[in-house]
Amino acid sequence: MPKRGYHHGNLRQALVDAALRLIEEKGPTGFTLSEASKTAGVTPAAVYRHFEGREELIAEAARQGYEIFADLLEFAYSDKPSALAAFEATGRAYLAFARRYPGHYVAMFESGVSIQRTPELNAVATRALGVLEKAATDLSEHIPPEKRPPPQMFSAHIWAMSHGVVELFARGSPGTRSPFPPEDLLESGIGIYLRGLGLIDPDA
């Protein structure tokens, strides 16, 4: 792969893109910085001008993933006719993100890199997860205060359900084929949860 053009500032992103490809192929711990540099078409020494090590490289991939994730969630949440529609849209956006950006998804949620690693990563992760909490807060206003779960718990339940559907059925893992589309599994699971809270009519 030709190396020309990296002196214009493209090398850092080229390394992130290389890491994302390797993460998809081998997982977040299945490659070395030397492999990342080779995939990007540069010498191993060049990597250290931008990243101290593999974890920092993965953290940058995660940060970029959270940027995309936050934008998708905010778009899904906005301009919906009801709090329920907005809430359900964020769940579908979670699934869509995991499918469209598998390398980012793994870097964010399966690499072991803490969102506290850098202020920038923490800020964008907080923005993304804040959309889920806002959706839960708006929807839970329809629940009597004495029966209302904390918004953080509410959103964590939906996050866990979405993550479980992604992990088991939306990423093509061997031996986990479902007779139902992942979208249907998530929608029905959210429906059962919301009925239990009294937010959806039992006959709906």
PDB file of C-alpha atoms in Angstrom:
ATOM      1  CA  MET A   1       0.000   0.000   0.000  1.00  0.00           C
ATOM      2  CA  PRO A   2       1.498   3.379  -0.923  1.00  0.00           C
ATOM      3  CA  LYS A   3       2.463   5.592   1.978  1.00  0.00           C
ATOM      4  CA  ARG A   4       2.334   8.937   0.228  1.00  0.00           C
ATOM      5  CA  GLY A   5      -0.121  11.442   1.641  1.00  0.00           C
ATOM      6  CA  TYR A   6       0.248  10.461   5.293  1.00  0.00           C
ATOM      7  CA  HIS A   7       2.465  13.509   5.890  1.00  0.00           C
ATOM      8  CA  HIS A   8      -0.712  15.557   5.374  1.00  0.00           C
ATOM      9  CA  GLY A   9      -2.092  14.185   8.606  1.00  0.00           C
ATOM     10  CA  ASN A  10      -3.841  11.043   7.407  1.00  0.00           C
ATOM     11  CA  LEU A  11      -1.635   8.543   9.217  1.00  0.00           C
ATOM     12  CA  ARG A  12      -3.433   8.711  12.566  1.00  0.00           C
ATOM     13  CA  GLN A  13      -6.787   7.958  10.934  1.00  0.00           C
ATOM     14  CA  ALA A  14      -5.244   5.320   8.687  1.00  0.00           C
ATOM     15  CA  LEU A  15      -4.045   3.508  11.798  1.00  0.00           C
ATOM     16  CA  VAL A  16      -7.494   3.721  13.392  1.00  0.00           C
ATOM     17  CA  ASP A  17      -9.079   2.357  10.222  1.00  0.00           C
ATOM     18  CA  ALA A  18      -6.530  -0.467  10.157  1.00  0.00           C
ATOM     19  CA  ALA A  19      -7.258  -1.269  13.800  1.00  0.00           C
ATOM     20  CA  LEU A  20     -10.987  -1.379  13.095  1.00  0.00           C
ATOM     21  CA  ARG A  21     -10.467  -3.904  10.301  1.00  0.00           C
ATOM     22  CA  LEU A  22      -8.279  -6.042  12.551  1.00  0.00           C
ATOM     23  CA  ILE A  23     -10.757  -5.814  15.421  1.00  0.00           C
ATOM     24  CA  GLU A  24     -13.490  -7.108  13.126  1.00  0.00           C
ATOM     25  CA  GLU A  25     -11.271  -9.977  11.967  1.00  0.00           C
ATOM     26  CA  LYS A  26      -9.432 -10.924  15.146  1.00  0.00           C
ATOM     27  CA  GLY A  27     -11.029  -9.160  18.085  1.00  0.00           C
ATOM     28  CA  PRO A  28      -9.569  -6.321  20.159  1.00  0.00           C
ATOM     29  CA  THR A  29      -6.736  -8.406  21.611  1.00  0.00           C
ATOM     30  CA  GLY A  30      -5.995 -10.507  18.538  1.00  0.00           C
ATOM     31  CA  PHE A  31      -3.610  -8.160  16.776  1.00  0.00           C
ATOM     32  CA  THR A  32      -0.410  -6.264  17.477  1.00  0.00           C
ATOM     33  CA  LEU A  33       0.610  -2.712  16.726  1.00  0.00           C
ATOM     34  CA  SER A  34       2.978  -4.129  14.121  1.00  0.00           C
ATOM     35  CA  GLU A  35       0.013  -5.710  12.350  1.00  0.00           C
ATOM     36  CA  ALA A  36      -1.882  -2.437  12.527  1.00  0.00           C
ATOM     37  CA  SER A  37       1.047  -0.565  11.013  1.00  0.00           C
ATOM     38  CA  LYS A  38       1.423  -3.170   8.269  1.00  0.00           C
ATOM     39  CA  THR A  39      -2.293  -2.970   7.468  1.00  0.00           C
ATOM     40  CA  ALA A  40      -2.012   0.814   7.310  1.00  0.00           C
ATOM     41  CA  GLY A  41       1.063   0.528   5.074  1.00  0.00           C
ATOM     42  CA  VAL A  42       3.562   2.219   7.377  1.00  0.00           C
ATOM     43  CA  THR A  43       6.510   1.184   9.526  1.00  0.00           C
ATOM     44  CA  PRO A  44       5.916   0.073  13.132  1.00  0.00           C
ATOM     45  CA  ALA A  45       7.926   3.049  14.375  1.00  0.00           C
ATOM     46  CA  ALA A  46       5.413   5.401  12.765  1.00  0.00           C
ATOM     47  CA  VAL A  47       2.633   4.137  15.028  1.00  0.00           C
ATOM     48  CA  TYR A  48       4.342   5.464  18.143  1.00  0.00           C
ATOM     49  CA  ARG A  49       4.302   9.005  16.808  1.00  0.00           C
ATOM     50  CA  HIS A  50       0.536   8.906  17.303  1.00  0.00           C
ATOM     51  CA  PHE A  51      -0.288   6.198  19.864  1.00  0.00           C
ATOM     52  CA  GLU A  52       1.554   4.971  22.948  1.00  0.00           C
ATOM     53  CA  GLY A  53       0.252   1.444  22.536  1.00  0.00           C
ATOM     54  CA  ARG A  54      -2.539  -0.779  21.270  1.00  0.00           C
ATOM     55  CA  GLU A  55      -4.955   0.212  24.038  1.00  0.00           C
ATOM     56  CA  GLU A  56      -4.652   3.885  23.150  1.00  0.00           C
ATOM     57  CA  LEU A  57      -5.286   3.041  19.502  1.00  0.00           C
ATOM     58  CA  ILE A  58      -8.395   1.046  20.446  1.00  0.00           C
ATOM     59  CA  ALA A  59      -9.532   3.870  22.735  1.00  0.00           C
ATOM     60  CA  GLU A  60      -9.452   6.259  19.778  1.00  0.00           C
ATOM     61  CA  ALA A  61     -11.469   3.777  17.706  1.00  0.00           C
ATOM     62  CA  ALA A  62     -13.963   3.609  20.579  1.00  0.00           C
ATOM     63  CA  ARG A  63     -14.131   7.411  20.818  1.00  0.00           C
ATOM     64  CA  GLN A  64     -14.922   7.706  17.134  1.00  0.00           C
ATOM     65  CA  GLY A  65     -17.504   4.950  17.514  1.00  0.00           C
ATOM     66  CA  TYR A  66     -19.231   6.770  20.346  1.00  0.00           C
ATOM     67  CA  GLU A  67     -19.365   9.904  18.190  1.00  0.00           C
ATOM     68  CA  ILE A  68     -21.230   7.992  15.495  1.00  0.00           C
ATOM     69  CA  PHE A  69     -23.348   6.188  18.079  1.00  0.00           C
ATOM     70  CA  ALA A  70     -24.369   9.421  19.810  1.00  0.00           C
ATOM     71  CA  ASP A  71     -25.301  11.050  16.503  1.00  0.00           C
ATOM     72  CA  LEU A  72     -27.412   8.051  15.493  1.00  0.00           C
ATOM     73  CA  LEU A  73     -29.205   7.910  18.832  1.00  0.00           C
ATOM     74  CA  GLU A  74     -29.890  11.642  18.809  1.00  0.00           C
ATOM     75  CA  PHE A  75     -31.238  11.445  15.272  1.00  0.00           C
ATOM     76  CA  ALA A  76     -33.407   8.440  16.163  1.00  0.00           C
ATOM     77  CA  TYR A  77     -34.746  10.204  19.239  1.00  0.00           C
ATOM     78  CA  SER A  78     -35.580  13.521  17.601  1.00  0.00           C
ATOM     79  CA  ASP A  79     -38.825  14.535  15.894  1.00  0.00           C
ATOM     80  CA  LYS A  80     -40.832  11.493  16.984  1.00  0.00           C
ATOM     81  CA  PRO A  81     -44.586  11.861  17.602  1.00  0.00           C
ATOM     82  CA  SER A  82     -44.440  10.465  21.137  1.00  0.00           C
ATOM     83  CA  ALA A  83     -42.080   9.533  23.955  1.00  0.00           C
ATOM     84  CA  LEU A  84     -42.850   5.876  23.255  1.00  0.00           C
ATOM     85  CA  ALA A  85     -41.966   6.165  19.567  1.00  0.00           C
ATOM     86  CA  ALA A  86     -38.727   7.975  20.442  1.00  0.00           C
ATOM     87  CA  PHE A  87     -37.839   5.345  23.019  1.00  0.00           C
ATOM     88  CA  GLU A  88     -38.400   2.473  20.599  1.00  0.00           C
ATOM     89  CA  ALA A  89     -36.429   4.278  17.884  1.00  0.00           C
ATOM     90  CA  THR A  90     -33.342   4.476  20.092  1.00  0.00           C
ATOM     91  CA  GLY A  91     -33.471   0.698  20.566  1.00  0.00           C
ATOM     92  CA  ARG A  92     -33.584   0.144  16.812  1.00  0.00           C
ATOM     93  CA  ALA A  93     -30.726   2.604  16.334  1.00  0.00           C
ATOM     94  CA  TYR A  94     -28.614   0.588  18.773  1.00  0.00           C
ATOM     95  CA  LEU A  95     -29.141  -2.525  16.683  1.00  0.00           C
ATOM     96  CA  ALA A  96     -28.451  -0.685  13.433  1.00  0.00           C
ATOM     97  CA  PHE A  97     -25.215   0.754  14.788  1.00  0.00           C
ATOM     98  CA  ALA A  98     -23.908  -2.644  15.882  1.00  0.00           C
ATOM     99  CA  ARG A  99     -24.554  -4.058  12.414  1.00  0.00           C
ATOM    100  CA  ARG A 100     -23.171  -1.134  10.451  1.00  0.00           C
ATOM    101  CA  TYR A 101     -20.094  -0.475  12.601  1.00  0.00           C
ATOM    102  CA  PRO A 102     -18.989  -3.813  14.099  1.00  0.00           C
ATOM    103  CA  GLY A 103     -15.370  -2.755  14.647  1.00  0.00           C
ATOM    104  CA  HIS A 104     -16.400   0.364  16.519  1.00  0.00           C
ATOM    105  CA  TYR A 105     -18.965  -1.608  18.514  1.00  0.00           C
ATOM    106  CA  VAL A 106     -16.379  -4.117  19.700  1.00  0.00           C
ATOM    107  CA  ALA A 107     -13.878  -1.365  20.528  1.00  0.00           C
ATOM    108  CA  MET A 108     -16.540   0.407  22.584  1.00  0.00           C
ATOM    109  CA  PHE A 109     -18.141  -2.475  24.449  1.00  0.00           C
ATOM    110  CA  GLU A 110     -15.872  -5.531  24.286  1.00  0.00           C
ATOM    111  CA  SER A 111     -12.287  -4.300  24.354  1.00  0.00           C
ATOM    112  CA  GLY A 112     -12.015  -3.665  28.073  1.00  0.00           C
ATOM    113  CA  VAL A 113     -11.010  -0.045  27.430  1.00  0.00           C
ATOM    114  CA  SER A 114     -12.631   2.152  30.060  1.00  0.00           C
ATOM    115  CA  ILE A 115     -14.695   5.131  28.948  1.00  0.00           C
ATOM    116  CA  GLN A 116     -12.785   7.002  31.657  1.00  0.00           C
ATOM    117  CA  ARG A 117      -9.496   6.501  29.818  1.00  0.00           C
ATOM    118  CA  THR A 118      -9.547   9.979  28.301  1.00  0.00           C
ATOM    119  CA  PRO A 119     -11.742  13.038  28.904  1.00  0.00           C
ATOM    120  CA  GLU A 120     -12.724  13.033  25.235  1.00  0.00           C
ATOM    121  CA  LEU A 121     -13.842   9.401  25.307  1.00  0.00           C
ATOM    122  CA  ASN A 122     -15.749   9.917  28.534  1.00  0.00           C
ATOM    123  CA  ALA A 123     -17.500  13.031  27.212  1.00  0.00           C
ATOM    124  CA  VAL A 124     -18.800  11.440  24.033  1.00  0.00           C
ATOM    125  CA  ALA A 125     -19.770   8.188  25.774  1.00  0.00           C
ATOM    126  CA  THR A 126     -21.708  10.224  28.329  1.00  0.00           C
ATOM    127  CA  ARG A 127     -23.449  12.085  25.496  1.00  0.00           C
ATOM    128  CA  ALA A 128     -24.480   8.843  23.808  1.00  0.00           C
ATOM    129  CA  LEU A 129     -25.730   7.113  26.933  1.00  0.00           C
ATOM    130  CA  GLY A 130     -27.427  10.347  27.955  1.00  0.00           C
ATOM    131  CA  VAL A 131     -29.781   9.981  24.985  1.00  0.00           C
ATOM    132  CA  LEU A 132     -30.939   6.611  26.314  1.00  0.00           C
ATOM    133  CA  GLU A 133     -31.473   8.102  29.762  1.00  0.00           C
ATOM    134  CA  LYS A 134     -33.407  11.040  28.355  1.00  0.00           C
ATOM    135  CA  ALA A 135     -35.636   8.674  26.384  1.00  0.00           C
ATOM    136  CA  ALA A 136     -36.266   6.683  29.563  1.00  0.00           C
ATOM    137  CA  THR A 137     -36.895   9.840  31.589  1.00  0.00           C
ATOM    138  CA  ASP A 138     -39.450  11.189  29.133  1.00  0.00           C
ATOM    139  CA  LEU A 139     -41.262   7.882  28.898  1.00  0.00           C
ATOM    140  CA  SER A 140     -41.246   7.211  32.647  1.00  0.00           C
ATOM    141  CA  GLU A 141     -43.111  10.470  33.280  1.00  0.00           C
ATOM    142  CA  HIS A 142     -46.235   8.479  32.398  1.00  0.00           C
ATOM    143  CA  ILE A 143     -45.628   6.180  35.374  1.00  0.00           C
ATOM    144  CA  PRO A 144     -46.953   7.190  38.828  1.00  0.00           C
ATOM    145  CA  PRO A 145     -44.012   8.523  40.892  1.00  0.00           C
ATOM    146  CA  GLU A 146     -44.311   5.777  43.497  1.00  0.00           C
ATOM    147  CA  LYS A 147     -43.940   3.110  40.796  1.00  0.00           C
ATOM    148  CA  ARG A 148     -41.409   4.912  38.627  1.00  0.00           C
ATOM    149  CA  PRO A 149     -37.962   3.280  38.281  1.00  0.00           C
ATOM    150  CA  PRO A 150     -34.920   5.568  38.253  1.00  0.00           C
ATOM    151  CA  PRO A 151     -34.193   6.660  34.661  1.00  0.00           C
ATOM    152  CA  GLN A 152     -30.683   5.203  34.906  1.00  0.00           C
ATOM    153  CA  MET A 153     -32.127   1.801  35.801  1.00  0.00           C
ATOM    154  CA  PHE A 154     -34.795   2.071  33.110  1.00  0.00           C
ATOM    155  CA  SER A 155     -32.256   2.886  30.399  1.00  0.00           C
ATOM    156  CA  ALA A 156     -29.804   0.271  31.703  1.00  0.00           C
ATOM    157  CA  HIS A 157     -32.462  -2.431  31.328  1.00  0.00           C
ATOM    158  CA  ILE A 158     -33.080  -1.469  27.700  1.00  0.00           C
ATOM    159  CA  TRP A 159     -29.356  -1.149  27.040  1.00  0.00           C
ATOM    160  CA  ALA A 160     -28.799  -4.647  28.457  1.00  0.00           C
ATOM    161  CA  MET A 161     -31.632  -6.062  26.354  1.00  0.00           C
ATOM    162  CA  SER A 162     -30.347  -4.376  23.198  1.00  0.00           C
ATOM    163  CA  HIS A 163     -26.794  -5.533  23.875  1.00  0.00           C
ATOM    164  CA  GLY A 164     -27.961  -9.086  24.485  1.00  0.00           C
ATOM    165  CA  VAL A 165     -29.871  -9.235  21.212  1.00  0.00           C
ATOM    166  CA  VAL A 166     -26.849  -7.849  19.383  1.00  0.00           C
ATOM    167  CA  GLU A 167     -24.442 -10.303  20.977  1.00  0.00           C
ATOM    168  CA  LEU A 168     -26.597 -13.379  20.530  1.00  0.00           C
ATOM    169  CA  PHE A 169     -28.415 -12.824  17.276  1.00  0.00           C
ATOM    170  CA  ALA A 170     -27.362  -9.739  15.313  1.00  0.00           C
ATOM    171  CA  ARG A 171     -23.682 -10.415  14.660  1.00  0.00           C
ATOM    172  CA  GLY A 172     -23.789 -13.848  13.096  1.00  0.00           C
ATOM    173  CA  SER A 173     -22.158 -15.683  15.986  1.00  0.00           C
ATOM    174  CA  PRO A 174     -21.897 -19.443  15.342  1.00  0.00           C
ATOM    175  CA  GLY A 175     -24.633 -21.535  16.896  1.00  0.00           C
ATOM    176  CA  THR A 176     -26.876 -18.618  17.797  1.00  0.00           C
ATOM    177  CA  ARG A 177     -29.271 -18.462  14.879  1.00  0.00           C
ATOM    178  CA  SER A 178     -32.699 -17.233  15.901  1.00  0.00           C
ATOM    179  CA  PRO A 179     -35.998 -18.127  14.216  1.00  0.00           C
ATOM    180  CA  PHE A 180     -36.919 -14.437  14.533  1.00  0.00           C
ATOM    181  CA  PRO A 181     -35.246 -11.317  13.163  1.00  0.00           C
ATOM    182  CA  PRO A 182     -33.212  -9.464  15.824  1.00  0.00           C
ATOM    183  CA  GLU A 183     -35.406  -6.398  15.331  1.00  0.00           C
ATOM    184  CA  ASP A 184     -38.494  -8.422  16.215  1.00  0.00           C
ATOM    185  CA  LEU A 185     -36.797  -9.916  19.262  1.00  0.00           C
ATOM    186  CA  LEU A 186     -35.806  -6.493  20.539  1.00  0.00           C
ATOM    187  CA  GLU A 187     -39.186  -4.919  19.818  1.00  0.00           C
ATOM    188  CA  SER A 188     -41.107  -7.705  21.531  1.00  0.00           C
ATOM    189  CA  GLY A 189     -38.726  -7.687  24.500  1.00  0.00           C
ATOM    190  CA  ILE A 190     -39.100  -3.934  24.938  1.00  0.00           C
ATOM    191  CA  GLY A 191     -42.868  -4.352  24.582  1.00  0.00           C
ATOM    192  CA  ILE A 192     -42.997  -6.921  27.387  1.00  0.00           C
ATOM    193  CA  TYR A 193     -40.866  -4.684  29.590  1.00  0.00           C
ATOM    194  CA  LEU A 194     -43.016  -1.618  28.948  1.00  0.00           C
ATOM    195  CA  ARG A 195     -46.238  -3.539  29.528  1.00  0.00           C
ATOM    196  CA  GLY A 196     -44.877  -4.591  32.883  1.00  0.00           C
ATOM    197  CA  LEU A 197     -44.452  -0.902  33.736  1.00  0.00           C
ATOM    198  CA  GLY A 198     -47.945  -0.124  32.528  1.00  0.00           C
ATOM    199  CA  LEU A 199     -46.717   1.999  29.630  1.00  0.00           C
ATOM    200  CA  ILE A 200     -48.338  -0.120  26.925  1.00  0.00           C
ATOM    201  CA  ASP A 201     -51.864  -1.455  27.020  1.00  0.00           C
ATOM    202  CA  PRO A 202     -51.865  -5.245  27.593  1.00  0.00           C
ATOM    203  CA  ASP A 203     -53.794  -5.740  24.377  1.00  0.00           C
ATOM    204  CA  ALA A 204     -51.543  -3.508  22.263  1.00  0.00           C
TER     205      ALA A 204
END
